[in-house]
Every structure is written in C-alpha cells, then in structure tokens.
Short mmCIF file of C-alpha atoms and ligand atoms in Angstrom, two decimals:
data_model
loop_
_atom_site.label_atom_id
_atom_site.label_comp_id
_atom_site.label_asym_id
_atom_site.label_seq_id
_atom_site.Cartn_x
_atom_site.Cartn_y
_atom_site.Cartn_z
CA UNK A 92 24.22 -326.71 122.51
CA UNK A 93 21.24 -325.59 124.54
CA UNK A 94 18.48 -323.55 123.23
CA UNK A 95 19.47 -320.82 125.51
CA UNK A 96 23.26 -321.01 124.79
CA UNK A 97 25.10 -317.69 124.82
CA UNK A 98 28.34 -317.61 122.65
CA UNK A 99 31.06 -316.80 123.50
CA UNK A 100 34.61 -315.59 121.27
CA UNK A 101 37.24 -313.71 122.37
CA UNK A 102 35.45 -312.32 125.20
CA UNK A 103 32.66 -311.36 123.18
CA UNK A 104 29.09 -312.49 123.69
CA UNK A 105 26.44 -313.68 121.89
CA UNK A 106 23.05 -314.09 122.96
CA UNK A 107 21.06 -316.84 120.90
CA UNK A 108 19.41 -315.02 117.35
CA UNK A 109 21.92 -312.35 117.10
CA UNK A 110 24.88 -310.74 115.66
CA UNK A 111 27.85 -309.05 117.37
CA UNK A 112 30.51 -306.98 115.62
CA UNK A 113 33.99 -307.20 117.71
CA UNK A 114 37.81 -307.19 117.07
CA UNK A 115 41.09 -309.51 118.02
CA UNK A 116 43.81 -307.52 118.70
CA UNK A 117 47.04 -308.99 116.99
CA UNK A 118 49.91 -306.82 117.54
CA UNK A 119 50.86 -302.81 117.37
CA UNK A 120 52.70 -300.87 114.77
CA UNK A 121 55.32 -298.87 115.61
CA UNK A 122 53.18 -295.12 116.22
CA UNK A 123 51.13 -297.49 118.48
CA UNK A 124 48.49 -298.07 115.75
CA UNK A 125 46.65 -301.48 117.10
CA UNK A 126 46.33 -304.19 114.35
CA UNK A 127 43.51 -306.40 114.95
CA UNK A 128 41.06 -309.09 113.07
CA UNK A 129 37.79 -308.05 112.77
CA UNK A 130 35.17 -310.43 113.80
CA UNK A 131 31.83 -310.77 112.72
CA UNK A 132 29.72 -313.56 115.18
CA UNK A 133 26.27 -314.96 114.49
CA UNK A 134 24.31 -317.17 117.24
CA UNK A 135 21.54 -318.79 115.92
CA UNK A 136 18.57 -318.93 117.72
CA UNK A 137 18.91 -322.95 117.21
CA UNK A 138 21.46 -325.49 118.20
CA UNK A 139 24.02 -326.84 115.23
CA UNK A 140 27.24 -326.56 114.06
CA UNK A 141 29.74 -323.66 113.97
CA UNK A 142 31.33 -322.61 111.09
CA UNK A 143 34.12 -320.60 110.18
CA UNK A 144 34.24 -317.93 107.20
CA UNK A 145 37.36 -316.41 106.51
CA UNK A 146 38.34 -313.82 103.35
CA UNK A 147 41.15 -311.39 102.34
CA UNK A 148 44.51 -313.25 104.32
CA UNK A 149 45.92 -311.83 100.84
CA UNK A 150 45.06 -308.10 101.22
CA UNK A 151 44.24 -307.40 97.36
CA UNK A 152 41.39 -310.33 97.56
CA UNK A 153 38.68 -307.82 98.22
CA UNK A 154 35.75 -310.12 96.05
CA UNK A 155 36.11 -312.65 98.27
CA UNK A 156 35.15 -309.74 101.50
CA UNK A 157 32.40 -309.31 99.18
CA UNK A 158 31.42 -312.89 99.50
CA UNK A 159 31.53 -313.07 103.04
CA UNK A 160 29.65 -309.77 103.43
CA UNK A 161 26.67 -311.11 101.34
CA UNK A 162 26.49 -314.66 102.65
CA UNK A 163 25.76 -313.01 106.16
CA UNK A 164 23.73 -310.75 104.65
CA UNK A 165 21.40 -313.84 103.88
CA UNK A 166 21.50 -315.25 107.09
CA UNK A 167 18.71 -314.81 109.87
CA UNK A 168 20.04 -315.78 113.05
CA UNK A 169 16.37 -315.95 114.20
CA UNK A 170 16.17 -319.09 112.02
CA UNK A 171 20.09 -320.11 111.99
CA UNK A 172 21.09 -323.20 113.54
CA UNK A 173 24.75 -323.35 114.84
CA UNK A 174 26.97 -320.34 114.57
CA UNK A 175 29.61 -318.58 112.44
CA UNK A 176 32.67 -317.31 113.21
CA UNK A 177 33.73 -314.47 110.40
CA UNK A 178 36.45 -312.67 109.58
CA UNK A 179 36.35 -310.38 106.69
CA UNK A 180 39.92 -309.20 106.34
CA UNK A 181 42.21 -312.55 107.62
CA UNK A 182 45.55 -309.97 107.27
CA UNK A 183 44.79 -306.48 107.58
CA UNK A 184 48.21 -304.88 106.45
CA UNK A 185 48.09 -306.73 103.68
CA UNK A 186 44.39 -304.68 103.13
CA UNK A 187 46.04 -301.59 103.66
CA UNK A 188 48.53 -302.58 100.98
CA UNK A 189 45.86 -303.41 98.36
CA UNK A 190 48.35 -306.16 97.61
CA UNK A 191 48.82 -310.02 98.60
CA UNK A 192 51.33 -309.22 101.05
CA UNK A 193 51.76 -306.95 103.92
CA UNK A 194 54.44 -304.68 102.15
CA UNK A 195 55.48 -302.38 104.61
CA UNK A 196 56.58 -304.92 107.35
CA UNK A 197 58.32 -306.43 104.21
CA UNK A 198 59.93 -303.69 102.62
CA UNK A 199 61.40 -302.92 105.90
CA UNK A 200 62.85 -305.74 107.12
CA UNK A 201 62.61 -309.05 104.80
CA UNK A 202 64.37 -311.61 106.82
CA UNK A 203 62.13 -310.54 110.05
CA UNK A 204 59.53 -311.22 107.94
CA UNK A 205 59.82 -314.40 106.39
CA UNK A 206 58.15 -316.03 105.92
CA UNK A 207 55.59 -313.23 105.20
CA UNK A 208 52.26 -315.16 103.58
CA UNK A 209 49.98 -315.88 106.56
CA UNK A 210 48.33 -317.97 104.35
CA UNK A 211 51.24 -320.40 103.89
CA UNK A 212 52.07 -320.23 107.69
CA UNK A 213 49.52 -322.54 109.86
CA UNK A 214 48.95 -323.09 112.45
CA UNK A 215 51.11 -320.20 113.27
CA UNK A 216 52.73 -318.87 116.62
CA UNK A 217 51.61 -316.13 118.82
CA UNK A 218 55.21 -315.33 119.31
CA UNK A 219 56.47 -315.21 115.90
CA UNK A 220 56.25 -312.74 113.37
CA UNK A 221 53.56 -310.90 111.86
CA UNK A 222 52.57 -313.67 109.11
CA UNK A 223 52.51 -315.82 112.26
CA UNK A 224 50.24 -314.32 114.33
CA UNK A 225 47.63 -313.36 111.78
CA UNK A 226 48.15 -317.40 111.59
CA UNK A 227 47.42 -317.90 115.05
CA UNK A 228 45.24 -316.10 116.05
CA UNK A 229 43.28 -317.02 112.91
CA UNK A 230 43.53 -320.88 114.06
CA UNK A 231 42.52 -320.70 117.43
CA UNK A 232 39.42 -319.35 115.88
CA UNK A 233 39.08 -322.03 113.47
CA UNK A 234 39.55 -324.77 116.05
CA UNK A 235 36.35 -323.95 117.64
CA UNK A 236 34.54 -324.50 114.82
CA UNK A 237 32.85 -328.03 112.52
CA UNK A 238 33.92 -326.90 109.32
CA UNK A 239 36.06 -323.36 107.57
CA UNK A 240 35.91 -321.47 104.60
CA UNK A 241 38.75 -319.65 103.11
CA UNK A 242 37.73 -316.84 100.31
CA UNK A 243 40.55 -316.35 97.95
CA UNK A 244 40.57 -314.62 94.50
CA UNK A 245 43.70 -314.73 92.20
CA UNK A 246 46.13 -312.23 92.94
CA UNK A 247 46.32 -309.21 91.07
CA UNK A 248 46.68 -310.50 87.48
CA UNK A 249 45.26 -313.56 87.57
CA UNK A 250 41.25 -314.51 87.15
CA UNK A 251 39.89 -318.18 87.93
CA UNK A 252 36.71 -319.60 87.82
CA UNK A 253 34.73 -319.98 90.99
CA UNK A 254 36.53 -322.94 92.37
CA UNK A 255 37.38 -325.14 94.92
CA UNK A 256 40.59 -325.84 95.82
CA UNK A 257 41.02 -329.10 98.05
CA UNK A 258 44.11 -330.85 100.64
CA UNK A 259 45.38 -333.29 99.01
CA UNK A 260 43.93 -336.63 98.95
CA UNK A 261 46.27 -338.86 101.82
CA UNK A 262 44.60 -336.19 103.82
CA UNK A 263 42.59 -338.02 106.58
CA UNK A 264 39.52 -335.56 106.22
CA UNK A 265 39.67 -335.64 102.55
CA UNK A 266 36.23 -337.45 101.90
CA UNK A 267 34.55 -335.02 104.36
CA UNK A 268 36.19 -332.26 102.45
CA UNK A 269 35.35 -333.44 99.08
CA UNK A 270 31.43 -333.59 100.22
CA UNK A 271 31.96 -329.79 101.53
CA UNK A 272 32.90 -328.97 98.50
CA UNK A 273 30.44 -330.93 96.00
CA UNK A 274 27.69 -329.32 98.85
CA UNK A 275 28.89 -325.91 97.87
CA UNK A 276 28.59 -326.29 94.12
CA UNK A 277 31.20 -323.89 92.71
CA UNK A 278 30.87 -325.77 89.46
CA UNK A 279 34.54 -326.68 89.40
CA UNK A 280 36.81 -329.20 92.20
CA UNK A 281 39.99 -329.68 91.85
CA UNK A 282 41.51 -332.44 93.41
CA UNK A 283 45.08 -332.15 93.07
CA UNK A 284 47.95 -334.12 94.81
CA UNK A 285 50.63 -331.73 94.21
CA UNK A 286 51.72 -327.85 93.96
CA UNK A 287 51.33 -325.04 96.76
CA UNK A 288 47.87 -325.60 97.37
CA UNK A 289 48.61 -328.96 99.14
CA UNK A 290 52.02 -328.09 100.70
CA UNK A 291 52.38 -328.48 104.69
CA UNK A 292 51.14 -324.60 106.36
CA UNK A 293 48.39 -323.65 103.99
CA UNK A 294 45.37 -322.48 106.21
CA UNK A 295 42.69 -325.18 104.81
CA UNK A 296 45.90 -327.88 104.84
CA UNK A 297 46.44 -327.78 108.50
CA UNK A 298 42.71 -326.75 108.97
CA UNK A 299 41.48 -330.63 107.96
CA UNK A 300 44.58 -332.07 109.38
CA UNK A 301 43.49 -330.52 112.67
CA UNK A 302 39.64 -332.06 111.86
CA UNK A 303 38.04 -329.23 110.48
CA UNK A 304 37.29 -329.69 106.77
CA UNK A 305 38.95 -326.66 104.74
CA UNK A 306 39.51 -325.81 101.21
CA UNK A 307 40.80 -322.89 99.50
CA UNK A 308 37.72 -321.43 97.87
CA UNK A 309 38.71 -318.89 94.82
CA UNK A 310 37.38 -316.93 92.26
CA UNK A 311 37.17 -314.01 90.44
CA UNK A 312 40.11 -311.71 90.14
CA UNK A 313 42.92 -309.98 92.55
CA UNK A 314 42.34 -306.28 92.67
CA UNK A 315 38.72 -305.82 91.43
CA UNK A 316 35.62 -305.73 93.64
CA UNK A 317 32.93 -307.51 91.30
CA UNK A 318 29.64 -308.06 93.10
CA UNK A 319 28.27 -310.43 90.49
CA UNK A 320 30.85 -312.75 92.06
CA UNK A 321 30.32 -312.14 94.88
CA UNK A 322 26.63 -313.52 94.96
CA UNK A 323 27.84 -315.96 93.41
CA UNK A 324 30.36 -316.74 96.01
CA UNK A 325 27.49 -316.03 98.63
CA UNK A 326 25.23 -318.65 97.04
CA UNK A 327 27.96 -321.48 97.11
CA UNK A 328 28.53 -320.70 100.80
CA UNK A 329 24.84 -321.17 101.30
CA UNK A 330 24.80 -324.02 99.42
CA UNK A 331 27.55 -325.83 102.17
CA UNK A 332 25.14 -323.94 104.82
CA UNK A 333 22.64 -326.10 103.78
CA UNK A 334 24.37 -329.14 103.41
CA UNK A 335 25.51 -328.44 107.44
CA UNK A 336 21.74 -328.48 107.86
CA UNK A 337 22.48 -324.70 109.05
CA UNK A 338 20.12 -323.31 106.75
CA UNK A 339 16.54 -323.81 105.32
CA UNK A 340 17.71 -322.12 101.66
CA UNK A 341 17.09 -324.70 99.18
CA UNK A 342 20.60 -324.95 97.56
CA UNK A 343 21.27 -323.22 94.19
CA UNK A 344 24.16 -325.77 92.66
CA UNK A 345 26.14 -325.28 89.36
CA UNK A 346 25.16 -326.34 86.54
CA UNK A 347 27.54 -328.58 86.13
CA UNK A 348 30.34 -329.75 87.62
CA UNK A 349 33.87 -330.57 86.78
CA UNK A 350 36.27 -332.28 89.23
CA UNK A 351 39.64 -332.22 88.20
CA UNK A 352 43.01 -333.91 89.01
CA UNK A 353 45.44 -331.63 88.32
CA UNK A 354 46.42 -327.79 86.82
CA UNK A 355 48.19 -327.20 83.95
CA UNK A 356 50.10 -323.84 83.72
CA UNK A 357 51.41 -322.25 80.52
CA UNK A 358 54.05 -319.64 80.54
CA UNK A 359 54.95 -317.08 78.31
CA UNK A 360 57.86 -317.98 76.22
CA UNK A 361 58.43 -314.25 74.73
CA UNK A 362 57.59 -311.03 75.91
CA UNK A 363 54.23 -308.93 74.94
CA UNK A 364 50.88 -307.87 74.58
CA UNK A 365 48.81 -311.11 75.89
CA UNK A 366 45.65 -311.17 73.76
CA UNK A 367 43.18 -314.17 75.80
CA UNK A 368 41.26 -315.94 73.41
CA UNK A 369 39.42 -319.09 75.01
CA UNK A 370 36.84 -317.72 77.27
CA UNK A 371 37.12 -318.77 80.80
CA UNK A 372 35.01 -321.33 82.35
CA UNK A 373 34.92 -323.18 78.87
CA UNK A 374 36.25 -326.84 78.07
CA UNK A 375 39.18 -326.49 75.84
CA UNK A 376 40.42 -329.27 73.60
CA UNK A 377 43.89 -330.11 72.64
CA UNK A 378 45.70 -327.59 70.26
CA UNK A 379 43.18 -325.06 71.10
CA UNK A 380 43.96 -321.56 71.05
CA UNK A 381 44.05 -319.98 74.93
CA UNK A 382 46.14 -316.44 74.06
CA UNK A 383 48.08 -314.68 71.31
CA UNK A 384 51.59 -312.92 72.32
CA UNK A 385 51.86 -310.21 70.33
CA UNK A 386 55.25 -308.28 70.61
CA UNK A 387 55.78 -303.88 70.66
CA UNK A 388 56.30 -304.07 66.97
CA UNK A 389 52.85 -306.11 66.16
CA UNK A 390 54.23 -309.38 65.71
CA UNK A 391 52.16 -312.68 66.94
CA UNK A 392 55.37 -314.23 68.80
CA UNK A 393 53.73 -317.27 70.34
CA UNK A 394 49.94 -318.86 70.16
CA UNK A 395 49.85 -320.85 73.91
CA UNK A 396 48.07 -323.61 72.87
CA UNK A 397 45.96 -326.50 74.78
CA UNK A 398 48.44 -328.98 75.51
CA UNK A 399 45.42 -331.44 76.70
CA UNK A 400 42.05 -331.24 76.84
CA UNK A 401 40.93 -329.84 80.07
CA UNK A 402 38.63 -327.08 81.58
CA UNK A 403 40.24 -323.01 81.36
CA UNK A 404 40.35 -322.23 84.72
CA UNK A 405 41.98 -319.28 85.24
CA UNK A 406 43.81 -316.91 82.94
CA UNK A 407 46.18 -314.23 83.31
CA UNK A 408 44.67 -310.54 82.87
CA UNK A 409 47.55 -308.68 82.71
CA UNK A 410 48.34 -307.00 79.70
CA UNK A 411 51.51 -307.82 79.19
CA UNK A 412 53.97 -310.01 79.42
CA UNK A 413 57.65 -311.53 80.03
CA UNK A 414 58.99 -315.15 78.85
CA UNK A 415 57.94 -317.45 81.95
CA UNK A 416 55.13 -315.31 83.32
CA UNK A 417 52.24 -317.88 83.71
CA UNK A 418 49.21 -316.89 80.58
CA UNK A 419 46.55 -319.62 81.34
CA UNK A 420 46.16 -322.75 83.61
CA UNK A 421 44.01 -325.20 82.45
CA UNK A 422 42.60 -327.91 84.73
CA UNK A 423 42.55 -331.76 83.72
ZN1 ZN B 1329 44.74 -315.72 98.21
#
C-alpha cells in the first residue's frame, strides 16, 4: 500500500487519515424496509495491514457494539497504519429483536429460515436465506482483510469472562491464531478441540480456514450494555492492534493468563432459584461450591459442585431454573 492509497469498500472511499460511515445493503423486508450492514472504514494515513472488527451477529450482544465503538474511538487514523473494516451490528434483525436471533423472519416461517444463526452459517450465500446473506456479505468483507475480530457476549442469561474463543487446533492457521489471541490479552484462551465453537460454519472457523486468523472473542453478558466491559474489550483489541504493528499504544495485557483445553458445563438437575456462589473469573478447585438450587418452597435441592479444578468462566444469570438448563461452565 502506497502512502497515497485511497480505500476502497463497497463503493465507498477512503482517503488516507480518515473515517467514512457507509452501509451494505443485504436484502428488503416485505413494506420495502432496506436491511443493510453498517460499515464503519478507517484509512490510516500509513501503509499496514487491514483488519476486520465485527460485533452483534447475535442481536442481544450489544457490549460487544460497545467494544467496537470504543476501540475506534481510540484510533487516530492520522497515525494508523493499515485499515479497518467495522461492522457494529453483523445481523441487524436480530438487533431489532434484542435477542440472538432474528425472530420475526423465524416466527414466520421456520423451515425458510433454517438455518437461522448467521453466525453458524459461513461463508454463506448471497442467494440463500437471510442467515446466509448476513453470512456473505459479512465474508466478502472479511476476505479483504489480514486478520478479524468477532465480539460476542453470552446470550441473554449467560455471563463469561472476557475470553477468547479459538478454531480448533488441526486448523492450519491455528498458531497464527493462538499469537492473535495471547497479543490481545483477554486474560483467558481456550483452546478447545470440540463443541460448537469449532464446528464447520462458525464465522472465525471458516474465517482462518480461508487465511484470516479469527476467534470468537466474548465477554460480559447477553442483554446488558456494561461499558466497564466494554473498555475492557476496547483495550484487548488494542492490544492485537499493536501486536499487527497497527498501533503505537503500548499494550495493556491481563494480568494473568489462563489457556485452557476444554469447558466443562454443569446443568441443573432440579428446578429453582439459582443462587451463584463462586465468583467469576476465579480458579475453582474440585468439590467447590459454584451455585445453590433452591426450590419455591425454600429447599436447597442441589449444590453444583466443581467436578475438577479449573477456571469459572462463565455462569448462568438467570434466576431460575429447570433440570438440564446449563448453571456454570468451568474451563480446564
Ligand atoms: Zn454470540
């Protein structure tokens, strides 16, 4: 990239050292409506890589729009090198849902619209249905680009720890990936073989299959809008800004850092009030008390206990519960 390169995405622009604000439209609802991304797009004023940052595919993720809007806020493309690519809300009618899904298009028709998790449908097709085109149109942004970031929080009811959720290891990328995320400093990695964050279609899956390292990046909780996490969130996207030599910051890591093989979840085995006892973010140790069920009649009905020792990464904050809803996860 020259000095004087302008960029250019989806017809949009860019002289070197500034910002444009744009849109990608995706398809039309049935009163016309248009549905499209919206696009944030930085130019540094120096050459480097371009990176992707993408939040809120699952509409009731607004924390991680929160991380995305305050990473850019940091950002001087005077003194950036390389570009970004943003996109604040990945799935807008799943935004206008406030839920993980896009309900309407759902509710109406289910087997038009499954499968209906953009998230879990990459690369996507431009002619498919609405899950796949968010997809799509998503990707062919991502393909431009060195290396992507995908916000996620929980879903509503669930709180994790800022982590970092990677491909799984046979991945070809996976080294690269690993290094993104260590650069980033979330404080907690897990590398884990198995379950739906490795399965064939997941956005950062097919992202580093494609060469551009991806992982899911989570935290906080579905639902809630907490801007302590997101500076936190901002600072760990910094941190990998850094590490891309985009940036000048010096890096803010984690205190420490634990990189784990594998989750643990526990489920509910009665119904009830779910009392959380470990604090998240701790280490736990075997046969340590996570949460109390306590049924309508004020009876402790199950203690969910450690089975290992591991690292209490995420925990349920509903307040109640039904035998085989999921209480805690614990990482090991
Ligand atoms: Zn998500």
């Amino acid at each position: 990239m020259s000095d004087k390169e302008i960029m250019e995405v989806a017809g949009i622009k860019v002289q070197p050292g500034t910002i444009q604000r744009g849109s990608i439209p995706v398809l039309e609802l049935a009163d016309g409506t248009p549905i499209s991304l919206p696009l944030i797009l930085i130019n540094g004023a120096k050459p480097g890589p371009r990176l992707y940052i993408g939040s809120a595919i699952h509409g009731d993720e607004v924390t991680g729009i929160g991380v995305l809007i305050e990473a850019l806020k940091r950002i001087d493309p005077k003194t950036l090198s390389g570009q970004i690519i943003a996109v604040p809300v990945q799935q807008p009618l799943s935004l206008y849902a406030d839920h993980r899904l896009p309900l309407a298009q759902l509710l109406k028709s289910p087997l038009d619209q499954s499968p209906s998790d953009a998230w879990l449908v990459f690369p996507g097709d431009k002619n498919g249905n609405v899950a796949q085109r968010f997809a799509a149109n998503i990707f062919e942004l991502i393909k431009t680009c060195k290396y992507a970031i995908d916000i996620h929080t929980p879903t509503r009811g669930g709180r994790y720890v800022p982590i970092a959720i990677l491909p799984a290891s046979k991945e070809k990328n996976f080294s690269d990936v690993l290094e993104f995320a260590k650069a980033m400093s979330p404080g907690y990695i897990m590398c884990n073989d198995t379950g739906i964050y490795v399965e064939n279609g997941i956005l950062c899956v097919e992202c580093t299959r494609a060469g551009i390292p991806c992982f899911t990046f989570e935290l906080g909780e579905g639902g809630r809008l907490e801007d302590e996490l997101a500076q936190i969130g901002a600072t760990c996207v910094l941190n990998g800004m850094h590490w891309m030599s985009m940036i000048d910051v010096k890096p803010t890591p984690a205190k420490k850092t634990y990189i784990m093989k594998q989750f643990i979840g526990l489920r509910a085995e009665h119904g009830g009030l779910l009392y959380t006892e470990a604090e998240l973010g701790t280490e736990v140790s075997k046969g340590q008390l996570l949460a109390r069920i306590v049924n309508v009649f004020g009876d402790e009905v199950q203690r969910v206990v450690a089975p290992l020792d591991g690292v209490f990464v995420r925990s349920t904050t509903l307040s109640n519960v039904a035998s085989g809803d999921r209480v805690a996860t614990i990482g090991v």
